Amino acid sequence: VPERDEAPDPFVEAIAEELRAAVSLRSSVGERVMTIVRADARRRRRWEIAGRMLAAAVVVIAAVVGGIMVRARLYAPDTSVGTLVRFVLPASTAAAARQVVVVGDFNHWDTHATPLRRTAKGIWQATVRLTPGAHVYSFVVDGSRWVPDPSAPVAPGSDFGSPNSLVTVAPGAT
Amino acid sequence: VTSTPSPGSPLVVASDADVIARVVAGDTDAFRIIVDRYGSRAARYATRMLGDRAEAEEAVQDTFVRAYRALGRCADRDRFGHWLFSILINRCRTAGARSGRRARTFVRDETALVAAAAPDAFDGVAWREEIAHALARLDVSQREAFLLKHVEQLSYDEMAVVTGAGISALKMRVKRATDQLRTLLHEAYSA
């Protein structure tokens, strides 16, 4: 089909007509193509299956590892677990005190760790989270005077020196 | 290079895009439709281009396999024919370069020899062989342009798409090919 700006050329048409004669593709060529194509498709499908299996394995491994990590977290010691215990020193016991702290096994008897705060009514108090079990403690007034908690039992082994007090936190308490 | 069914055809022919979609979706056997649809045309171009039937069939087979493997990269499936032809053209260029130094005689097409029962069979076969001889003597790019233009009947725009060459360069190649064929076939044509 000549372009619009071209006149048909009889010579060219004579040649082209011969060359346009059909050349049939032997069926064996088509069969060979389809054999290769099908083999390709099978190979591709195998890779896809392998890929899906690999992805599934990754998911399973991730789930197992995740489960282990979750379990590890569940059974790990949690420092946030414990019972809030309020230590109170009545105003009558430390009326003229300038500073009161509570020391005990829970803060390694550190006189700076847990200062008490004085309320408007003159009561000294502080709240500490304690793990279950028995804890021995004492108040220290103005940095030098050890005062047992008048509302708590005396701790065993307090026969000599300044007596300490005892607080017991029940297991499972929050 | 299209797959449009002939007007008035009672059959609904699946478009190339539909067939390709089936193949890509996993219906591998649907690719047979593509092979049947374009096989003869690809074989004709490759045979005329390479001048050797066996070599042409190898090029066509390779073209279809390459097309199948790259189907996902066929951006415009409605113009699949052009895309396939560009693969075939490249494949023929490679084959031509590989066997360029090989002495070529002429295309001995079996169907052409069978057709020799016609009264003017001798003249027809001789003319065909003269054309094959002359075509084989053309520069590869000129032969390619001539075949695409006058045998595959592509427009220059379509030729530019499938060859990657510019339109003016293609026009020049077609003209030079025509001029050279005219010189080479002058005697045979006059007779």
Short mmCIF file of C-alpha atoms in Angstrom, two decimals:
data_model
loop_
_atom_site.label_atom_id
_atom_site.label_comp_id
_atom_site.label_asym_id
_atom_site.label_seq_id
_atom_site.Cartn_x
_atom_site.Cartn_y
_atom_site.Cartn_z
CA VAL A 1 0.00 0.00 0.00
CA PRO A 2 1.84 3.09 -1.15
CA GLU A 3 2.03 6.13 1.08
CA ARG A 4 -0.22 8.98 0.00
CA ASP A 5 2.61 10.94 -1.57
CA GLU A 6 3.94 8.00 -3.55
CA ALA A 7 2.77 6.74 -6.91
CA PRO A 8 2.70 2.94 -7.34
CA ASP A 9 5.82 1.69 -9.08
CA PRO A 10 5.08 -1.30 -11.39
CA PHE A 11 8.64 -2.54 -11.06
CA VAL A 12 8.50 -2.50 -7.26
CA GLU A 13 5.06 -4.10 -7.31
CA ALA A 14 6.32 -6.89 -9.55
CA ILE A 15 9.07 -7.69 -7.08
CA ALA A 16 6.94 -7.22 -3.97
CA GLU A 17 4.20 -9.46 -5.32
CA GLU A 18 6.66 -12.33 -5.62
CA LEU A 19 8.12 -11.68 -2.19
CA ARG A 20 4.67 -11.48 -0.59
CA ALA A 21 3.99 -15.11 -1.45
CA ALA A 22 3.18 -16.99 1.73
CA VAL A 23 5.90 -18.86 3.53
CA SER A 24 4.27 -21.30 5.85
CA LEU A 25 5.90 -22.03 9.15
CA ARG A 26 6.43 -25.75 9.54
CA SER A 27 4.32 -27.16 12.34
CA SER A 28 7.46 -28.63 13.92
CA VAL A 29 8.70 -25.06 14.53
CA GLY A 30 5.49 -24.18 16.34
CA GLU A 31 5.73 -27.40 18.33
CA ARG A 32 9.31 -26.65 19.31
CA VAL A 33 8.30 -23.17 20.44
CA MET A 34 5.46 -24.56 22.55
CA THR A 35 7.71 -27.25 24.04
CA ILE A 36 10.19 -24.60 25.16
CA VAL A 37 7.41 -22.29 26.36
CA ARG A 38 5.74 -25.05 28.42
CA ALA A 39 9.09 -26.06 29.94
CA ASP A 40 9.68 -22.41 30.82
CA ALA A 41 6.26 -22.17 32.43
CA ARG A 42 6.85 -25.35 34.47
CA ARG A 43 10.21 -24.03 35.63
CA ARG A 44 8.64 -20.70 36.54
CA ARG A 45 5.85 -22.41 38.47
CA ARG A 46 8.41 -24.50 40.39
CA TRP A 47 10.24 -21.32 41.33
CA GLU A 48 6.99 -19.69 42.39
CA ILE A 49 6.11 -22.69 44.60
CA ALA A 50 9.61 -22.66 46.06
CA GLY A 51 9.25 -18.93 46.68
CA ARG A 52 5.90 -19.40 48.42
CA MET A 53 7.33 -22.22 50.57
CA LEU A 54 10.28 -20.05 51.48
CA ALA A 55 7.96 -17.19 52.38
CA ALA A 56 5.83 -19.56 54.48
CA ALA A 57 8.95 -20.85 56.23
CA VAL A 58 10.04 -17.30 56.99
CA VAL A 59 6.60 -16.56 58.45
CA VAL A 60 6.72 -19.73 60.62
CA ILE A 61 10.24 -18.96 61.82
CA ALA A 62 9.24 -15.37 62.57
CA ALA A 63 6.20 -16.61 64.49
CA VAL A 64 8.28 -19.09 66.51
CA VAL A 65 10.98 -16.53 67.28
CA GLY A 66 8.32 -13.95 68.10
CA GLY A 67 6.60 -16.43 70.39
CA ILE A 68 9.85 -17.19 72.16
CA MET A 69 10.51 -13.48 72.63
CA VAL A 70 7.00 -12.90 73.96
CA ARG A 71 7.38 -15.81 76.38
CA ALA A 72 10.78 -14.49 77.44
CA ARG A 73 9.19 -11.14 78.15
CA LEU A 74 6.34 -12.74 80.08
CA TYR A 75 8.70 -14.69 82.32
CA ALA A 76 11.33 -12.00 82.73
CA PRO A 77 11.54 -10.28 86.10
CA ASP A 78 9.45 -7.15 85.90
CA THR A 79 10.74 -4.35 88.03
CA SER A 80 7.40 -2.61 87.82
CA VAL A 81 5.72 -5.47 89.71
CA GLY A 82 5.28 -4.99 93.45
CA THR A 83 3.15 -3.28 96.04
CA LEU A 84 3.08 0.39 96.78
CA VAL A 85 3.71 0.83 100.50
CA ARG A 86 3.23 4.17 102.21
CA PHE A 87 5.66 4.97 105.01
CA VAL A 88 4.21 7.45 107.50
CA LEU A 89 5.83 9.13 110.46
CA PRO A 90 3.28 10.99 112.63
CA ALA A 91 3.78 14.66 113.27
CA SER A 92 4.05 13.98 117.01
CA THR A 93 7.14 11.81 116.51
CA ALA A 94 9.02 14.30 114.36
CA ALA A 95 7.43 17.62 115.16
CA ALA A 96 10.60 19.66 114.89
CA ALA A 97 12.27 17.61 112.19
CA ARG A 98 13.74 19.35 109.17
CA GLN A 99 14.30 16.17 107.19
CA VAL A 100 13.10 12.60 107.44
CA VAL A 101 14.18 9.68 105.22
CA VAL A 102 13.27 6.02 105.21
CA VAL A 103 16.07 3.48 104.87
CA GLY A 104 15.81 -0.26 104.57
CA ASP A 105 16.88 -3.34 102.67
CA PHE A 106 14.82 -2.19 99.70
CA ASN A 107 17.05 0.87 99.15
CA HIS A 108 20.25 -0.58 100.55
CA TRP A 109 19.97 1.62 103.65
CA ASP A 110 20.78 4.64 101.56
CA THR A 111 19.96 7.81 103.55
CA HIS A 112 19.56 9.81 100.34
CA ALA A 113 17.40 7.44 98.34
CA THR A 114 13.93 7.92 99.85
CA PRO A 115 13.19 11.24 101.56
CA LEU A 116 9.75 11.72 103.17
CA ARG A 117 7.57 14.70 102.34
CA ARG A 118 5.82 16.69 105.02
CA THR A 119 2.11 17.29 104.51
CA ALA A 120 0.18 20.38 105.53
CA LYS A 121 -0.76 18.61 108.76
CA GLY A 122 2.90 17.98 109.63
CA ILE A 123 2.82 14.27 108.83
CA TRP A 124 5.91 12.86 107.07
CA GLN A 125 5.23 10.32 104.36
CA ALA A 126 6.69 8.57 101.27
CA THR A 127 5.48 5.82 98.98
CA VAL A 128 7.81 3.02 97.84
CA ARG A 129 7.13 0.00 95.61
CA LEU A 130 8.22 -3.15 97.46
CA THR A 131 8.56 -6.71 96.19
CA PRO A 132 6.67 -9.47 98.05
CA GLY A 133 8.28 -10.61 101.29
CA ALA A 134 9.48 -9.15 104.58
CA HIS A 135 11.40 -5.87 104.59
CA VAL A 136 13.28 -4.29 107.45
CA TYR A 137 13.43 -0.51 107.65
CA SER A 138 13.73 2.54 109.84
CA PHE A 139 13.25 6.31 109.66
CA VAL A 140 16.23 8.65 109.99
CA VAL A 141 15.40 12.11 111.28
CA ASP A 142 17.67 15.03 110.43
CA GLY A 143 20.38 12.68 109.20
CA SER A 144 21.31 11.13 112.51
CA ARG A 145 18.37 10.07 114.66
CA TRP A 146 17.06 6.61 113.85
CA VAL A 147 13.41 6.27 114.67
CA PRO A 148 11.40 3.01 114.32
CA ASP A 149 7.94 3.15 112.78
CA PRO A 150 5.56 3.45 115.72
CA SER A 151 2.77 1.76 113.74
CA ALA A 152 4.81 -1.30 112.61
CA PRO A 153 6.12 -4.38 114.42
CA VAL A 154 9.72 -4.40 115.52
CA ALA A 155 11.95 -6.41 113.24
CA PRO A 156 13.61 -9.52 114.65
CA GLY A 157 17.25 -8.98 115.62
CA SER A 158 16.59 -5.49 116.88
CA ASP A 159 17.55 -6.37 120.47
CA PHE A 160 20.69 -4.30 120.30
CA GLY A 161 21.04 -0.73 119.13
CA SER A 162 18.24 1.17 117.47
CA PRO A 163 15.28 -1.14 116.69
CA ASN A 164 14.12 -1.50 113.11
CA SER A 165 10.61 -1.98 111.88
CA LEU A 166 9.17 -4.78 109.76
CA VAL A 167 6.77 -4.63 106.84
CA THR A 168 5.54 -7.74 105.03
CA VAL A 169 4.24 -7.59 101.46
CA ALA A 170 2.01 -10.50 100.48
CA PRO A 171 2.78 -12.38 97.21
CA GLY A 172 0.49 -11.43 94.36
CA ALA A 173 -0.33 -8.07 95.85
CA THR A 174 -0.23 -5.15 93.42
CA VAL B 1 1.07 -6.11 11.89
CA THR B 2 -2.28 -6.40 13.53
CA SER B 3 -4.73 -9.11 14.52
CA THR B 4 -7.95 -7.45 13.42
CA PRO B 5 -10.41 -10.07 12.09
CA SER B 6 -11.55 -9.62 8.52
CA PRO B 7 -14.83 -7.72 8.11
CA GLY B 8 -17.85 -9.97 8.12
CA SER B 9 -16.02 -12.78 9.80
CA PRO B 10 -18.52 -14.89 11.75
CA LEU B 11 -15.88 -15.79 14.31
CA VAL B 12 -15.00 -13.58 17.23
CA VAL B 13 -11.23 -13.48 17.20
CA ALA B 14 -9.56 -12.86 20.51
CA SER B 15 -7.41 -9.75 20.41
CA ASP B 16 -3.69 -10.03 20.99
CA ALA B 17 -4.14 -8.25 24.30
CA ASP B 18 -6.70 -10.84 25.43
CA VAL B 19 -4.53 -13.75 24.42
CA ILE B 20 -1.48 -12.25 26.12
CA ALA B 21 -3.50 -11.67 29.27
CA ARG B 22 -4.43 -15.37 29.26
CA VAL B 23 -0.81 -16.42 28.78
CA VAL B 24 0.45 -14.12 31.51
CA ALA B 25 -2.28 -15.45 33.81
CA GLY B 26 -0.86 -18.95 33.39
CA ASP B 27 -2.66 -20.34 30.31
CA THR B 28 0.58 -21.24 28.55
CA ASP B 29 -1.15 -23.12 25.74
CA ALA B 30 -2.84 -19.89 24.63
CA PHE B 31 0.55 -18.82 23.32
CA ARG B 32 -0.08 -21.27 20.48
CA ILE B 33 -2.65 -18.77 19.17
CA ILE B 34 0.10 -16.16 18.91
CA VAL B 35 2.40 -18.59 17.14
CA ASP B 36 -0.32 -19.54 14.66
CA ARG B 37 -1.35 -15.94 14.15
CA TYR B 38 2.10 -14.55 13.41
CA GLY B 39 4.06 -17.65 12.39
CA SER B 40 3.64 -17.40 8.63
CA ARG B 41 4.30 -13.69 8.46
CA ALA B 42 7.37 -14.00 10.65
CA ALA B 43 8.58 -16.94 8.56
CA ARG B 44 8.13 -14.95 5.35
CA TYR B 45 10.07 -11.94 6.62
CA ALA B 46 12.87 -14.06 8.08
CA THR B 47 13.13 -16.19 4.94
CA ARG B 48 13.30 -13.15 2.65
CA MET B 49 15.70 -11.42 4.98
CA LEU B 50 18.08 -14.29 5.66
CA GLY B 51 17.73 -16.13 2.36
CA ASP B 52 17.85 -19.47 4.07
CA ARG B 53 14.80 -21.43 5.17
CA ALA B 54 16.43 -23.34 8.05
CA GLU B 55 18.10 -20.24 9.39
CA ALA B 56 14.82 -18.35 9.09
CA GLU B 57 12.92 -21.00 11.05
CA GLU B 58 15.55 -20.88 13.77
CA ALA B 59 15.19 -17.10 13.93
CA VAL B 60 11.39 -17.33 14.09
CA GLN B 61 11.50 -19.99 16.81
CA ASP B 62 13.93 -17.91 18.81
CA THR B 63 11.79 -14.81 18.31
CA PHE B 64 8.66 -16.47 19.73
CA VAL B 65 10.55 -17.89 22.69
CA ARG B 66 12.10 -14.49 23.43
CA ALA B 67 8.70 -12.84 23.11
CA TYR B 68 7.16 -15.34 25.54
CA ARG B 69 9.91 -14.77 28.09
CA ALA B 70 9.53 -11.00 27.80
CA LEU B 71 5.70 -10.85 27.58
CA GLY B 72 5.55 -9.01 30.90
CA ARG B 73 7.63 -6.21 29.38
CA CYS B 74 5.31 -5.72 26.38
CA ALA B 75 3.98 -2.30 27.31
CA ASP B 76 1.31 -1.95 24.63
CA ARG B 77 -0.36 -5.32 24.16
CA ASP B 78 -2.70 -3.97 21.51
CA ARG B 79 0.38 -3.41 19.36
CA PHE B 80 1.90 -6.76 20.17
CA GLY B 81 2.51 -7.43 16.47
CA HIS B 82 4.86 -4.48 16.20
CA TRP B 83 6.65 -5.52 19.35
CA LEU B 84 7.06 -9.09 18.08
CA PHE B 85 8.34 -7.81 14.74
CA SER B 86 10.93 -5.63 16.41
CA ILE B 87 12.25 -8.75 18.17
CA LEU B 88 12.27 -10.63 14.88
CA ILE B 89 14.09 -7.81 13.10
CA ASN B 90 16.78 -7.75 15.77
CA ARG B 91 17.07 -11.51 15.68
CA CYS B 92 17.47 -11.45 11.89
CA ARG B 93 20.11 -8.73 12.14
CA THR B 94 22.07 -10.91 14.55
CA ALA B 95 21.67 -13.97 12.35
CA GLY B 96 22.60 -11.93 9.28
CA ALA B 97 25.73 -10.60 10.94
CA ARG B 98 26.68 -14.13 12.03
CA SER B 99 26.37 -15.61 8.59
CA GLY B 100 27.24 -12.47 6.65
CA ARG B 101 30.41 -13.86 5.23
CA ARG B 102 28.78 -17.10 4.26
CA ALA B 103 28.23 -17.45 0.53
CA ARG B 104 24.56 -17.27 -0.23
CA THR B 105 22.99 -18.65 -3.35
CA PHE B 106 19.23 -18.19 -3.39
CA VAL B 107 16.13 -19.17 -1.54
CA ARG B 108 15.12 -22.59 -2.72
CA ASP B 109 11.57 -22.52 -1.48
CA GLU B 110 10.00 -25.97 -1.75
CA THR B 111 6.53 -24.50 -2.25
CA ALA B 112 7.82 -22.48 -5.17
CA LEU B 113 9.16 -25.59 -6.87
CA VAL B 114 5.93 -27.50 -6.31
CA ALA B 115 4.09 -24.65 -8.00
CA ALA B 116 6.07 -25.31 -11.16
CA ALA B 117 3.12 -27.11 -12.73
CA ALA B 118 1.78 -23.82 -14.12
CA PRO B 119 2.37 -23.08 -17.87
CA ASP B 120 4.68 -20.17 -17.14
CA ALA B 121 6.36 -22.10 -14.33
CA PHE B 122 9.85 -21.78 -15.68
CA ASP B 123 9.62 -18.04 -16.10
CA GLY B 124 8.05 -17.70 -12.67
CA VAL B 125 10.72 -19.70 -10.91
CA ALA B 126 13.52 -17.95 -12.79
CA TRP B 127 12.09 -14.53 -11.93
CA ARG B 128 11.73 -15.53 -8.29
CA GLU B 129 15.34 -16.73 -8.18
CA GLU B 130 16.57 -13.55 -9.81
CA ILE B 131 14.77 -11.54 -7.14
CA ALA B 132 16.25 -13.68 -4.39
CA HIS B 133 19.73 -13.20 -5.87
CA ALA B 134 19.29 -9.45 -6.13
CA LEU B 135 17.79 -9.16 -2.66
CA ALA B 136 20.72 -11.05 -1.16
CA ARG B 137 23.12 -8.53 -2.69
CA LEU B 138 21.50 -5.57 -0.99
CA ASP B 139 22.95 -4.00 2.09
CA VAL B 140 21.25 -5.52 5.19
CA SER B 141 19.61 -2.28 6.30
CA GLN B 142 18.35 -1.59 2.76
CA ARG B 143 16.97 -5.11 2.38
CA GLU B 144 15.28 -4.77 5.78
CA ALA B 145 13.71 -1.43 4.83
CA PHE B 146 12.55 -2.68 1.42
CA LEU B 147 10.92 -5.80 2.87
CA LEU B 148 9.17 -3.92 5.65
CA LYS B 149 7.91 -1.27 3.26
CA HIS B 150 6.87 -3.22 0.20
CA VAL B 151 6.41 -6.80 1.41
CA GLU B 152 5.15 -6.37 4.99
CA GLN B 153 3.52 -3.11 3.84
CA LEU B 154 4.23 -1.12 6.97
CA SER B 155 3.95 2.65 6.95
CA TYR B 156 7.11 4.64 7.56
CA ASP B 157 5.82 5.48 11.03
CA GLU B 158 5.40 1.78 11.80
CA MET B 159 8.81 1.01 10.32
CA ALA B 160 10.36 3.62 12.57
CA VAL B 161 8.76 1.96 15.59
CA VAL B 162 9.89 -1.56 14.77
CA THR B 163 13.38 -0.70 13.53
CA GLY B 164 14.25 2.21 15.78
CA ALA B 165 15.49 4.16 12.74
CA GLY B 166 14.37 7.64 11.70
CA ILE B 167 11.78 8.07 8.95
CA SER B 168 14.05 9.99 6.58
CA ALA B 169 16.77 7.36 6.95
CA LEU B 170 14.23 4.64 6.21
CA LYS B 171 12.98 6.44 3.11
CA MET B 172 16.56 6.77 1.90
CA ARG B 173 17.19 3.06 2.47
CA VAL B 174 14.04 2.06 0.60
CA LYS B 175 14.97 4.32 -2.33
CA ARG B 176 18.51 3.00 -2.55
CA ALA B 177 17.26 -0.58 -2.31
CA THR B 178 14.76 0.08 -5.10
CA ASP B 179 17.41 1.72 -7.28
CA GLN B 180 19.81 -1.14 -6.80
CA LEU B 181 17.16 -3.77 -7.44
CA ARG B 182 16.21 -1.92 -10.61
CA THR B 183 19.80 -2.12 -11.78
CA LEU B 184 20.26 -5.74 -10.80
CA LEU B 185 16.94 -6.94 -12.20
CA HIS B 186 16.80 -4.73 -15.26
CA GLU B 187 17.37 -7.54 -17.74
CA ALA B 188 15.15 -10.07 -16.05
CA TYR B 189 12.35 -7.58 -15.62
CA SER B 190 12.50 -6.43 -19.24
CA ALA B 191 12.33 -10.03 -20.40
#
